[in-house]
Every structure is written in C-alpha cells, then in structure tokens.
Amino acid sequence: MFNKILIANRGEIALRVIRAAREMGIKSVAVHSTADSDAMHVRMADEAVCIGPPSGTQSYLSIPAIISACEITGAEAIHPGYGFLSENADFVQVVEDHGLKFIGPTAEHIRVMGDKITAKDTMKALGVPCVPGSNGGVPDLEAAYKIGDEFGYPVIIKATAGGGGRGMKLASSRDEMETAFRTARAEGKSAFGNDEVYIEKYLGAPRHIEIQVFGDGKGKAVHLGERDCSLQRRHQKVFEEAPGPVIDAETRARIGKTCADAVASINYAGAGTIEFLYENGEFFFIEMNTRLQVEHPVTEAIFDVDLVREQIRVAAGEEMSFKQEDLQVNGHAIEVRINAEKLPNFSPCPGKITQYHAPGGLGVRMDSALYDGYSIPPYYDSLIAKLIVHAPDRAGALARLNRALGEMIVDGIDTTAPLFNALLQEEAVQTGNYNIHWLEQWLEAHTGPE
Ligand code: MV4
C-alpha cells in the first residue's frame, strides 16, 4: 500500500480523499493555489504545497506544478478527485512517466471514453444498448440528411469531443438539419478543436440514469446499481438519488450486469459511471465518465461501501474488497447540491461565511469544506456542500432531507438550499415522477424565464 498520496483537487472532494487516506494509514499531501491558503483541505492534510496563483489553469490544472509537488513531498500516487485533471489522459501519461501512480483508470481508457464516438462504438460492441443513430461520425450534410430520413425527426447532433451537454444541437425537422449540423460542427471545432459529430434519434422525455461500475484493472468488475440524476439545470445536477424511483431489482441486476461485464472485458480500473437515457422501460447509453463522481455518496450509502478507499486499493494493486454478491441495496439515499449561488438566477455568490452549522443525526452526511469565518473565493466551482441523507425507504429519506435542511446554517452568502425546501413540496419530487426536463420547466413556471 502507498505510504503517501497527493490530492490534486480542492474543496469537499479533497477532504473526502484525505479522510479515506487517513483511515487507511496513508499520509496525505494537499496542493493549493494562493487563493486557498486558508482552505480546509490545506488544514486537514498532513502536508500542503502551494502550486500557483488563483486561476485554476495556473494551479489545480498545472501538470508541472503538481508533479513537482509529488517530487518535493515524496508522494507516490495522485488522486485527481473530479473535474480539473481527473479525465485528462495526457496528465495520466505524465504521472506514469514520472514513476507515479494515478488513482484512476489508464490514459487509454480515459481517451477512449473522452471521444464520444469511440466510447459509443466500444460500448455497442460490448453489448451495451445505445441510442439509435449514425454508425460513428457523420462526415457531411448529405450523410446527415440520410440519417434524419432513416431514423425520423427530431434528431440530435453531438460533437464527439463534447459531452455533458456541450456541443449538442437539436434538429426538429429536415429544415433545421443544415443549421444544426453546421452549428454543432463549428462549436466542436471552436470549443474542442475537433469538428467531428455524430447523430442520434432525439428522446423526448427520458430520465438520466447512470450505473456505477468498479473494476480491478485485471478483468474483474462489479456494478453498484444506479443513480437517478434527472433533476438538472443547464446540465448541472442539483438532486440525485439511489436507487432510481422507477428501477426494480430485476432491471437493476440486468443493466448492471451488462455494464459490469462490459468494463470487465476491457480491464477497466477503478470507479466509472455509465450514463443512460431511460425512456419507456429501455436504457440507451450516452456517455461514460471515467472518474469518481460528485454524487458517489448516494451509492456509498445504499451499498455501505467506501468508493475512495476502493480506488486507492486498486491503484496500489490490491484486490477489490467486495464481490457482486456482497453488494445488496439497503434503503434509499438522496443528495442535494448546496451551491454558493443566489436564486432565482443561480448567479455565483462567493463571500465570507459568518455562521456555519452542519446538519447531523441519524442518516445524515454533510460533505463540505466550509467552516465558520471561511471566505469562499470567486475563482472556482460554486459547489460548497453536499447534503446526503439515507433512510430505510424513499419517503423516510425525503423526511430526513427536510429535517436536515432545517438544521443547516450557512450564513453570510446566498445558497441554493431554499430551492430544496421548495422542491420537497412538489408532488413530482414526492412521488419520483420526473424526467430530465421537469426541473427546468418548474423553474420557468416558478421564477419566470431568466
Ligand atoms: C440526449 C437527449 C435526448 N436524446 N440525447 C445532455 C447532456 C449529455 N450528457 C446528453 N444530453 C442529452 N442527450 C438524445 N439522443 C437529451 C439530453 C439532455 C439531457 C440529458 C441528461 C440530463 C439532462 C438533459 C437535459 C437536456 C438534454
């Protein structure tokens, strides 16, 4: 096992990794920008290294600075958290070239899944059900029209280098194809330097359901069920739950096995998430994320596992500590994302926390790097806390969420917490009867457009 690891991240996820490391008897090294000298991850780690100025590009994204911090401190492995360098295949290559271990999948797996056409081809070949559409890339407008005619409108044109909602264009009819096709290409070119696009049949009102997988890198893999993350605003998740309100045990076992077998057969290492659109009882693969996700705690709650500990074990060459048959769903978990944002427009709201109280009690987990008197810097993501509740059933989890939100105090700034008090009053949230468009429609009806 490693003696010391470096965490190439900040905020709550850096704490999450430091905590797992400490329980394993592994020393932790924090890195930080000059804006984060007073951050909790710096305080909580065994050692800290300043790696650059406030801008993320010059600090948390600076590969030379992070490699140097490893060399200075003698850290043997790097945990990337989520965001920043977590899905950067070139970074993984550099880490390995310096004789260090990357706590995550190989550069090759990150590269394959980062290109959405290659990812889809790979998954399709492994028997994972995909959204009907073009076979790979669509080279020109003529080919695009052929796909539209074959599958019927509406269709969606997606940049292969996109993902997470970036570089997508809807064509509702043949008339819209030319503009949508050219715009998707142009956006792919300007945003990612890659104008390759593919086309899918557009699904009107699906859910976003993702399967958590975990591989040992040597041909064994398991699944840890699904998360329903349909409640999103502008492709940002705000509320996630596990198990999915409409997924039964048989469905979970079937799609889960398909996913676990797929990643086992490519020798995938560590945590991964296979994202699907789910409509009329059918799963359609869209993307795979090759990192630990923000919402991993809901899966940890219902399966009673420590995914970060497991990532570290596998990166160190140890066996996974669970087998598929050990993994049984227990109860229901919900996560809400507390952002430093002012409603109703979700405008960023950094500033000083004048009073902080984390909720607690049975079935409540608050993952946050906040403390009394902390000043949230304006340079980074606005996520400041994740409130995760776990109870024997969904109704119990909703009641516990309501109770925990009532205990939470984050004063001095505006947060998205009031949104969740309002959402808990909604029948669609109470029954789980929502899809990927429900939240945007609700926000429009309750706050007016923009
Ligand atoms: C789609 C789709 C409908 N049909 N693909 C948006 C983010 C990216 N991960 C995929 N996205 C979508 N792909 C087809 N063929 C609708 C979306 C979509 C969406 C997906 C998940 C969660 C929220 C969403 C909000 C708008 C659109």
CSV table of C-alpha atoms in Angstrom, one decimal, residues 10-436:
chain,number,residue,atom,x,y,z
A,10,ARG,CA,-9.7,21.3,-3.5
A,11,GLY,CA,-12.9,21.7,-1.6
A,12,GLU,CA,-15.1,18.9,-0.3
A,13,ILE,CA,-13.7,16.3,-2.6
A,14,ALA,CA,-10.2,16.9,-1.4
A,15,LEU,CA,-11.4,16.3,2.2
A,16,ARG,CA,-13.2,13.2,1.0
A,17,VAL,CA,-9.9,11.7,-0.3
A,18,ILE,CA,-7.9,12.9,2.7
A,19,ARG,CA,-10.4,11.2,5.1
A,20,ALA,CA,-10.2,7.9,3.2
A,21,ALA,CA,-6.4,8.0,3.2
A,22,ARG,CA,-6.2,8.7,6.9
A,23,GLU,CA,-8.4,5.8,7.7
A,24,MET,CA,-6.0,3.6,5.6
A,25,GLY,CA,-3.0,4.9,7.4
A,26,ILE,CA,-1.8,6.8,4.3
A,27,LYS,CA,-0.3,10.3,4.6
A,28,SER,CA,-1.9,13.0,2.5
A,29,VAL,CA,-0.5,15.9,0.6
A,30,ALA,CA,-2.7,18.9,-0.3
A,31,VAL,CA,-1.9,21.2,-3.1
A,32,HIS,CA,-3.4,24.7,-3.2
A,33,SER,CA,-3.5,28.0,-5.0
A,34,THR,CA,-2.6,31.2,-3.3
A,35,ALA,CA,-6.3,31.9,-3.0
A,36,ASP,CA,-6.7,28.7,-1.0
A,37,SER,CA,-4.1,29.1,1.7
A,38,ASP,CA,-6.8,29.1,4.4
A,39,ALA,CA,-8.9,26.3,2.8
A,40,MET,CA,-9.9,23.4,4.9
A,41,HIS,CA,-8.2,20.8,2.7
A,42,VAL,CA,-4.9,22.6,3.4
A,43,ARG,CA,-5.5,22.4,7.1
A,44,MET,CA,-6.7,18.8,7.1
A,45,ALA,CA,-3.9,17.2,5.0
A,46,ASP,CA,-0.7,16.1,6.6
A,47,GLU,CA,1.3,18.4,4.3
A,48,ALA,CA,0.5,21.2,1.8
A,49,VAL,CA,2.2,22.7,-1.2
A,50,CYS,CA,1.3,26.0,-2.8
A,51,ILE,CA,1.3,25.3,-6.6
A,52,GLY,CA,0.4,28.6,-8.1
A,53,PRO,CA,-1.8,31.7,-8.4
A,54,PRO,CA,-5.7,31.7,-8.0
A,55,SER,CA,-6.6,30.8,-11.6
A,56,GLY,CA,-7.3,27.1,-11.9
A,57,THR,CA,-5.3,26.9,-15.1
A,58,GLN,CA,-2.2,28.0,-13.3
A,59,SER,CA,-2.7,25.9,-10.2
A,60,TYR,CA,-5.0,22.9,-10.0
A,61,LEU,CA,-4.6,22.3,-13.7
A,62,SER,CA,-0.9,22.9,-13.8
A,63,ILE,CA,0.7,19.5,-14.6
A,64,PRO,CA,4.3,20.5,-13.9
A,65,ALA,CA,3.4,22.2,-10.6
A,66,ILE,CA,1.5,19.0,-9.4
A,67,ILE,CA,4.3,16.6,-10.5
A,68,SER,CA,6.8,18.9,-8.7
A,69,ALA,CA,4.7,18.8,-5.5
A,70,CYS,CA,4.8,15.0,-5.7
A,71,GLU,CA,8.6,15.0,-6.1
A,72,ILE,CA,9.1,17.5,-3.2
A,73,THR,CA,7.0,15.6,-0.8
A,74,GLY,CA,7.7,12.0,-1.9
A,75,ALA,CA,4.0,11.3,-2.6
A,76,GLU,CA,3.7,8.0,-4.6
A,77,ALA,CA,0.3,8.4,-6.1
A,78,ILE,CA,-2.1,11.1,-7.2
A,79,HIS,CA,-5.9,11.2,-6.6
A,80,PRO,CA,-7.5,13.7,-9.0
A,81,GLY,CA,-10.9,14.0,-7.4
A,82,TYR,CA,-13.5,15.1,-10.0
A,83,GLY,CA,-13.2,18.0,-12.6
A,84,PHE,CA,-9.7,19.6,-13.0
A,85,LEU,CA,-7.3,16.8,-14.3
A,86,SER,CA,-9.5,13.8,-13.4
A,87,GLU,CA,-10.3,12.9,-17.1
A,88,ASN,CA,-7.1,14.2,-18.7
A,89,ALA,CA,-5.4,11.3,-20.5
A,90,ASP,CA,-2.2,13.4,-21.1
A,91,PHE,CA,-1.9,14.0,-17.4
A,92,VAL,CA,-2.2,10.3,-16.6
A,93,GLN,CA,0.6,9.7,-19.1
A,94,VAL,CA,2.9,12.3,-17.5
A,95,VAL,CA,2.1,10.9,-14.0
A,96,GLU,CA,3.2,7.4,-15.1
A,97,ASP,CA,6.2,8.7,-17.0
A,98,HIS,CA,7.4,10.1,-13.6
A,99,GLY,CA,7.1,6.7,-11.9
A,100,LEU,CA,4.0,7.8,-10.0
A,101,LYS,CA,0.6,6.0,-9.8
A,102,PHE,CA,-2.6,7.7,-11.0
A,103,ILE,CA,-5.6,6.7,-8.8
A,104,GLY,CA,-8.0,6.0,-11.6
A,105,PRO,CA,-8.2,4.3,-15.0
A,106,THR,CA,-5.5,4.2,-17.6
A,107,ALA,CA,-4.8,7.0,-20.0
A,108,GLU,CA,-6.1,4.8,-22.8
A,109,HIS,CA,-9.5,4.2,-21.1
A,110,ILE,CA,-9.8,7.9,-20.5
A,111,ARG,CA,-9.0,8.7,-24.1
A,112,VAL,CA,-11.5,6.1,-25.5
A,113,MET,CA,-14.4,7.4,-23.3
A,114,GLY,CA,-13.4,11.0,-23.9
A,115,ASP,CA,-14.2,10.7,-27.6
A,116,LYS,CA,-17.9,10.1,-27.5
A,117,ILE,CA,-18.0,8.3,-30.9
A,118,THR,CA,-15.3,5.9,-29.8
A,119,ALA,CA,-17.0,5.4,-26.5
A,120,LYS,CA,-20.3,4.6,-28.2
A,121,ASP,CA,-18.6,2.2,-30.7
A,122,THR,CA,-16.8,0.4,-27.8
A,123,MET,CA,-20.0,0.1,-25.6
A,124,LYS,CA,-22.1,-1.1,-28.6
A,125,ALA,CA,-19.5,-3.8,-29.4
A,126,LEU,CA,-19.7,-4.9,-25.8
A,127,GLY,CA,-23.4,-5.4,-25.9
A,128,VAL,CA,-24.5,-2.1,-24.1
A,129,PRO,CA,-27.7,-0.7,-25.6
A,130,CYS,CA,-27.2,2.6,-27.3
A,131,VAL,CA,-29.4,5.4,-28.6
A,132,PRO,CA,-30.2,4.6,-32.3
A,133,GLY,CA,-28.4,6.8,-34.8
A,134,SER,CA,-25.4,7.2,-37.0
A,135,ASN,CA,-22.8,4.5,-37.1
A,136,GLY,CA,-19.9,6.6,-35.9
A,137,GLY,CA,-19.1,10.0,-37.3
A,138,VAL,CA,-21.2,11.9,-39.9
A,139,PRO,CA,-18.8,13.4,-42.5
A,140,ASP,CA,-21.1,15.9,-44.3
A,141,LEU,CA,-24.6,17.4,-44.6
A,142,GLU,CA,-25.6,14.7,-47.2
A,143,ALA,CA,-24.9,12.0,-44.8
A,144,ALA,CA,-26.7,13.9,-42.0
A,145,TYR,CA,-29.9,14.1,-44.1
A,146,LYS,CA,-29.7,10.4,-44.8
A,147,ILE,CA,-29.6,9.7,-41.0
A,148,GLY,CA,-32.5,12.1,-40.4
A,149,ASP,CA,-34.6,10.4,-43.1
A,150,GLU,CA,-33.7,6.9,-41.8
A,151,PHE,CA,-34.4,7.5,-38.1
A,152,GLY,CA,-37.0,10.2,-38.4
A,153,TYR,CA,-37.0,13.7,-36.7
A,154,PRO,CA,-36.3,15.0,-34.2
A,155,VAL,CA,-32.6,14.1,-34.1
A,156,ILE,CA,-29.7,15.5,-32.1
A,157,ILE,CA,-26.3,16.3,-33.5
A,158,LYS,CA,-23.5,15.9,-30.9
A,159,ALA,CA,-19.8,16.9,-31.1
A,160,THR,CA,-17.6,13.8,-30.5
A,161,ALA,CA,-15.3,15.8,-28.2
A,162,GLY,CA,-18.3,17.3,-26.3
A,163,GLY,CA,-20.3,15.6,-23.5
A,164,GLY,CA,-22.2,16.8,-20.5
A,165,GLY,CA,-24.4,18.9,-22.8
A,166,ARG,CA,-21.7,20.9,-24.6
A,167,GLY,CA,-21.7,20.9,-28.4
A,168,MET,CA,-25.2,19.5,-28.9
A,169,LYS,CA,-27.8,20.8,-31.4
A,170,LEU,CA,-31.4,19.6,-31.9
A,171,ALA,CA,-32.9,19.4,-35.4
A,172,SER,CA,-36.7,19.1,-35.0
A,173,SER,CA,-37.3,18.7,-38.8
A,174,ARG,CA,-35.4,18.3,-42.1
A,175,ASP,CA,-35.5,22.2,-42.4
A,176,GLU,CA,-33.4,22.5,-39.3
A,177,MET,CA,-30.8,20.0,-40.2
A,178,GLU,CA,-28.4,22.3,-42.1
A,179,THR,CA,-28.1,24.9,-39.4
A,180,ALA,CA,-28.0,22.4,-36.6
A,181,PHE,CA,-25.3,20.3,-38.3
A,182,ARG,CA,-23.1,23.3,-39.2
A,183,THR,CA,-23.5,24.8,-35.7
A,184,ALA,CA,-22.6,21.6,-33.9
A,185,ARG,CA,-19.5,21.2,-36.1
A,186,ALA,CA,-18.5,24.8,-35.6
A,187,GLU,CA,-18.9,24.6,-31.8
A,188,GLY,CA,-17.0,21.3,-31.7
A,189,LYS,CA,-14.2,23.0,-33.7
A,190,SER,CA,-14.0,26.2,-31.6
A,191,ALA,CA,-14.6,24.6,-28.1
A,192,PHE,CA,-12.6,21.4,-28.5
A,193,GLY,CA,-10.6,21.8,-31.7
A,194,ASN,CA,-12.5,18.8,-33.2
A,195,ASP,CA,-15.3,19.2,-35.6
A,196,GLU,CA,-16.3,15.5,-35.8
A,197,VAL,CA,-20.0,15.0,-35.0
A,198,TYR,CA,-22.5,12.1,-34.7
A,199,ILE,CA,-26.3,12.0,-34.8
A,200,GLU,CA,-28.8,10.3,-32.6
A,201,LYS,CA,-32.6,10.0,-32.5
A,202,TYR,CA,-33.8,12.6,-30.0
A,203,LEU,CA,-35.5,11.1,-27.0
A,204,GLY,CA,-38.3,13.5,-25.8
A,205,ALA,CA,-38.7,12.9,-22.1
A,206,PRO,CA,-36.2,10.4,-20.7
A,207,ARG,CA,-34.7,10.1,-17.3
A,208,HIS,CA,-31.0,10.4,-16.7
A,209,ILE,CA,-30.0,7.1,-15.1
A,210,GLU,CA,-26.3,6.2,-14.5
A,211,ILE,CA,-24.8,2.9,-13.4
A,212,GLN,CA,-21.8,2.9,-11.0
A,213,VAL,CA,-19.2,0.4,-12.0
A,214,PHE,CA,-15.9,-0.6,-10.4
A,215,GLY,CA,-13.1,-2.6,-12.0
A,216,ASP,CA,-9.9,-4.1,-10.7
A,217,GLY,CA,-8.0,-3.5,-13.9
A,218,LYS,CA,-7.4,-7.2,-14.3
A,219,GLY,CA,-10.7,-8.4,-15.8
A,220,LYS,CA,-12.9,-8.3,-12.7
A,221,ALA,CA,-15.7,-5.8,-12.3
A,222,VAL,CA,-18.9,-5.2,-10.3
A,223,HIS,CA,-21.8,-2.7,-10.6
A,224,LEU,CA,-23.3,-0.8,-7.7
A,225,GLY,CA,-26.7,-0.1,-9.1
A,226,GLU,CA,-28.0,3.1,-10.5
A,227,ARG,CA,-28.5,6.8,-9.6
A,228,ASP,CA,-31.3,8.8,-11.0
A,229,CYS,CA,-29.9,12.3,-11.7
A,230,SER,CA,-32.7,13.6,-13.9
A,231,LEU,CA,-33.2,16.8,-11.8
A,232,GLN,CA,-30.7,19.1,-13.6
A,233,ARG,CA,-30.5,22.8,-14.6
A,234,ARG,CA,-28.4,23.7,-17.6
A,235,HIS,CA,-26.7,20.2,-17.5
A,236,GLN,CA,-25.8,20.7,-13.8
A,237,LYS,CA,-27.2,18.1,-11.5
A,238,VAL,CA,-28.9,19.5,-8.4
A,239,PHE,CA,-30.6,16.5,-6.8
A,240,GLU,CA,-29.6,12.8,-7.1
A,241,GLU,CA,-31.0,9.7,-5.6
A,242,ALA,CA,-30.3,6.0,-5.4
A,243,PRO,CA,-31.9,3.6,-6.1
A,244,GLY,CA,-33.8,5.1,-9.0
A,245,PRO,CA,-37.5,5.6,-8.2
A,246,VAL,CA,-38.6,3.6,-11.3
A,247,ILE,CA,-35.9,0.9,-11.4
A,248,ASP,CA,-36.8,-2.5,-9.9
A,249,ALA,CA,-34.3,-5.2,-8.6
A,250,GLU,CA,-34.5,-7.3,-11.8
A,251,THR,CA,-33.9,-4.3,-14.1
A,252,ARG,CA,-31.0,-3.2,-11.9
A,253,ALA,CA,-29.5,-6.6,-12.0
A,254,ARG,CA,-29.8,-6.9,-15.8
A,255,ILE,CA,-28.4,-3.5,-16.8
A,256,GLY,CA,-25.9,-3.7,-14.0
A,257,LYS,CA,-24.5,-7.0,-15.2
A,258,THR,CA,-24.3,-5.7,-18.8
A,259,CYS,CA,-22.3,-2.7,-17.6
A,260,ALA,CA,-20.1,-4.7,-15.2
A,261,ASP,CA,-19.3,-7.3,-17.9
A,262,ALA,CA,-18.5,-4.5,-20.4
A,263,VAL,CA,-15.9,-2.8,-18.2
A,264,ALA,CA,-14.5,-6.2,-17.0
A,265,SER,CA,-13.8,-7.2,-20.6
A,266,ILE,CA,-11.7,-4.0,-21.2
A,267,ASN,CA,-9.8,-4.5,-17.9
A,268,TYR,CA,-11.2,-1.2,-16.6
A,269,ALA,CA,-9.6,0.0,-13.3
A,270,GLY,CA,-11.4,1.9,-10.6
A,271,ALA,CA,-14.6,3.8,-10.4
A,272,GLY,CA,-16.6,4.6,-13.6
A,273,THR,CA,-20.1,5.7,-14.4
A,274,ILE,CA,-22.1,4.6,-17.4
A,275,GLU,CA,-24.7,7.2,-18.3
A,276,PHE,CA,-28.0,6.3,-19.9
A,277,LEU,CA,-31.2,7.9,-21.0
A,278,TYR,CA,-34.1,5.8,-19.8
A,279,GLU,CA,-37.4,6.0,-21.6
A,280,ASN,CA,-40.4,3.6,-21.7
A,281,GLY,CA,-38.5,0.9,-19.8
A,282,GLU,CA,-35.5,1.0,-22.1
A,283,PHE,CA,-31.9,2.1,-21.4
A,284,PHE,CA,-29.9,4.0,-24.1
A,285,PHE,CA,-26.1,4.6,-23.4
A,286,ILE,CA,-24.9,8.1,-23.9
A,287,GLU,CA,-21.5,8.6,-22.3
A,288,MET,CA,-19.1,7.0,-19.8
A,289,ASN,CA,-17.4,9.1,-17.1
A,290,THR,CA,-14.0,7.7,-16.1
A,291,ARG,CA,-13.8,9.4,-12.7
A,292,LEU,CA,-15.3,9.4,-9.2
A,293,GLN,CA,-18.5,11.5,-9.5
A,294,VAL,CA,-19.8,14.3,-7.3
A,295,GLU,CA,-22.9,12.1,-6.4
A,296,HIS,CA,-20.9,9.0,-5.4
A,297,PRO,CA,-22.1,9.3,-1.7
A,298,VAL,CA,-25.6,8.1,-2.5
A,299,THR,CA,-24.2,4.9,-3.8
A,300,GLU,CA,-21.9,4.6,-0.8
A,301,ALA,CA,-24.9,5.0,1.5
A,302,ILE,CA,-27.1,2.3,0.0
A,303,PHE,CA,-24.3,-0.3,-0.6
A,304,ASP,CA,-22.3,0.6,2.6
A,305,VAL,CA,-19.0,0.8,0.7
A,306,ASP,CA,-16.2,3.4,0.6
A,307,LEU,CA,-15.5,4.0,-3.1
A,308,VAL,CA,-12.4,6.2,-2.5
A,309,ARG,CA,-10.8,3.5,-0.3
A,310,GLU,CA,-11.5,1.0,-3.0
A,311,GLN,CA,-10.0,3.3,-5.7
A,312,ILE,CA,-6.8,3.6,-3.6
A,313,ARG,CA,-6.6,-0.2,-3.0
A,314,VAL,CA,-7.0,-1.0,-6.7
A,315,ALA,CA,-4.4,1.7,-7.7
A,316,ALA,CA,-2.0,0.1,-5.3
A,317,GLY,CA,-2.5,-3.3,-6.9
A,318,GLU,CA,-4.7,-4.8,-4.2
A,319,GLU,CA,-7.8,-6.8,-4.8
A,320,MET,CA,-11.3,-5.2,-4.7
A,321,SER,CA,-12.8,-5.8,-1.2
A,322,PHE,CA,-16.2,-6.8,-2.4
A,323,LYS,CA,-17.8,-9.2,-5.0
A,324,GLN,CA,-21.0,-8.7,-6.8
A,325,GLU,CA,-22.9,-10.9,-4.4
A,326,ASP,CA,-21.8,-8.9,-1.4
A,327,LEU,CA,-23.5,-5.8,-2.9
A,328,GLN,CA,-27.1,-5.5,-1.8
A,329,VAL,CA,-29.2,-2.3,-1.9
A,330,ASN,CA,-30.1,-1.1,1.5
A,331,GLY,CA,-32.6,1.7,1.8
A,332,HIS,CA,-32.7,4.9,-0.1
A,333,ALA,CA,-30.3,7.9,-0.3
A,334,ILE,CA,-30.7,11.4,-1.7
A,335,GLU,CA,-28.0,14.1,-2.3
A,336,VAL,CA,-28.7,17.8,-2.8
A,337,ARG,CA,-26.0,20.1,-4.0
A,338,ILE,CA,-25.6,23.3,-2.0
A,339,ASN,CA,-24.1,25.9,-4.2
A,340,ALA,CA,-22.9,29.5,-3.3
A,341,GLU,CA,-25.4,30.9,-5.7
A,342,LYS,CA,-28.2,33.5,-5.5
A,343,LEU,CA,-31.7,32.4,-6.5
A,344,PRO,CA,-33.7,32.7,-8.7
A,345,ASN,CA,-30.9,33.2,-11.3
A,346,PHE,CA,-28.3,30.9,-9.8
A,347,SER,CA,-25.7,33.7,-10.0
A,348,PRO,CA,-22.4,32.9,-8.3
A,349,CYS,CA,-22.3,34.3,-4.7
A,350,PRO,CA,-18.9,33.9,-3.2
A,351,GLY,CA,-18.1,35.7,0.1
A,352,LYS,CA,-17.5,35.2,3.8
A,353,ILE,CA,-19.4,32.6,5.9
A,354,THR,CA,-20.4,34.4,9.1
A,355,GLN,CA,-22.1,31.4,10.7
A,356,TYR,CA,-21.9,27.7,9.8
A,357,HIS,CA,-23.7,24.7,11.2
A,358,ALA,CA,-23.7,21.3,9.5
A,359,PRO,CA,-26.8,19.2,10.0
A,360,GLY,CA,-26.2,15.8,11.6
A,361,GLY,CA,-28.0,12.9,13.3
A,362,LEU,CA,-29.0,9.5,12.0
A,363,GLY,CA,-28.7,9.0,8.3
A,364,VAL,CA,-27.2,12.5,7.6
A,365,ARG,CA,-23.9,13.1,5.9
A,366,MET,CA,-22.6,16.6,5.0
A,367,ASP,CA,-19.6,16.7,2.7
A,368,SER,CA,-18.3,20.2,2.8
A,369,ALA,CA,-15.0,22.1,3.3
A,370,LEU,CA,-16.8,25.1,4.9
A,371,TYR,CA,-16.1,26.4,8.3
A,372,ASP,CA,-17.1,29.5,10.4
A,373,GLY,CA,-15.4,32.6,9.1
A,374,TYR,CA,-14.2,31.0,5.8
A,375,SER,CA,-14.2,33.2,2.7
A,376,ILE,CA,-15.4,31.4,-0.4
A,377,PRO,CA,-13.0,32.5,-3.2
A,378,PRO,CA,-14.6,33.6,-6.5
A,379,TYR,CA,-12.3,31.5,-8.8
A,380,TYR,CA,-13.7,28.0,-8.6
A,381,ASP,CA,-16.9,25.9,-8.9
A,382,SER,CA,-19.8,27.2,-6.8
A,383,LEU,CA,-20.5,23.8,-5.1
A,384,ILE,CA,-19.9,24.3,-1.3
A,385,ALA,CA,-21.6,21.4,0.3
A,386,LYS,CA,-23.3,18.1,-0.5
A,387,LEU,CA,-26.1,17.1,1.9
A,388,ILE,CA,-26.7,13.3,1.7
A,389,VAL,CA,-29.5,11.6,3.6
A,390,HIS,CA,-30.1,7.9,4.0
A,391,ALA,CA,-33.2,6.1,5.3
A,392,PRO,CA,-34.9,2.8,5.0
A,393,ASP,CA,-37.2,4.0,2.2
A,394,ARG,CA,-37.7,6.9,-0.1
A,395,ALA,CA,-40.4,8.6,2.0
A,396,GLY,CA,-38.0,8.4,5.0
A,397,ALA,CA,-35.2,9.9,3.0
A,398,LEU,CA,-37.4,12.8,1.9
A,399,ALA,CA,-38.5,13.4,5.5
A,400,ARG,CA,-34.8,13.3,6.7
A,401,LEU,CA,-33.8,15.7,4.0
A,402,ASN,CA,-36.4,18.1,5.1
A,403,ARG,CA,-35.3,17.8,8.7
A,404,ALA,CA,-31.6,18.2,7.8
A,405,LEU,CA,-32.2,21.3,5.7
A,406,GLY,CA,-33.9,22.8,8.7
A,407,GLU,CA,-30.8,22.3,10.8
A,408,MET,CA,-28.3,23.6,8.3
A,409,ILE,CA,-27.0,27.1,8.8
A,410,VAL,CA,-24.8,28.7,6.1
A,411,ASP,CA,-25.0,32.5,6.7
A,412,GLY,CA,-23.2,35.4,5.1
A,413,ILE,CA,-23.9,34.3,1.5
A,414,ASP,CA,-26.8,33.1,-0.6
A,415,THR,CA,-27.1,29.4,-1.3
A,416,THR,CA,-29.3,27.0,-3.3
A,417,ALA,CA,-30.6,25.5,-0.1
A,418,PRO,CA,-34.1,27.2,-0.3
A,419,LEU,CA,-34.6,25.5,-3.7
A,420,PHE,CA,-34.7,22.2,-1.9
A,421,ASN,CA,-37.3,23.3,0.6
A,422,ALA,CA,-39.5,24.3,-2.3
A,423,LEU,CA,-38.8,21.1,-4.3
A,424,LEU,CA,-39.8,19.0,-1.3
A,425,GLN,CA,-43.3,20.5,-1.5
A,426,GLU,CA,-43.7,19.3,-5.1
A,427,GLU,CA,-45.7,16.2,-5.9
A,428,ALA,CA,-43.4,15.2,-8.7
A,429,VAL,CA,-40.5,15.1,-6.2
A,430,GLN,CA,-42.5,13.4,-3.6
A,431,THR,CA,-43.5,10.6,-6.0
A,432,GLY,CA,-40.3,10.5,-8.1
A,433,ASN,CA,-42.4,11.2,-11.2
A,434,TYR,CA,-40.0,13.5,-13.1
A,435,ASN,CA,-37.7,13.5,-16.2
A,436,ILE,CA,-34.7,15.5,-17.4
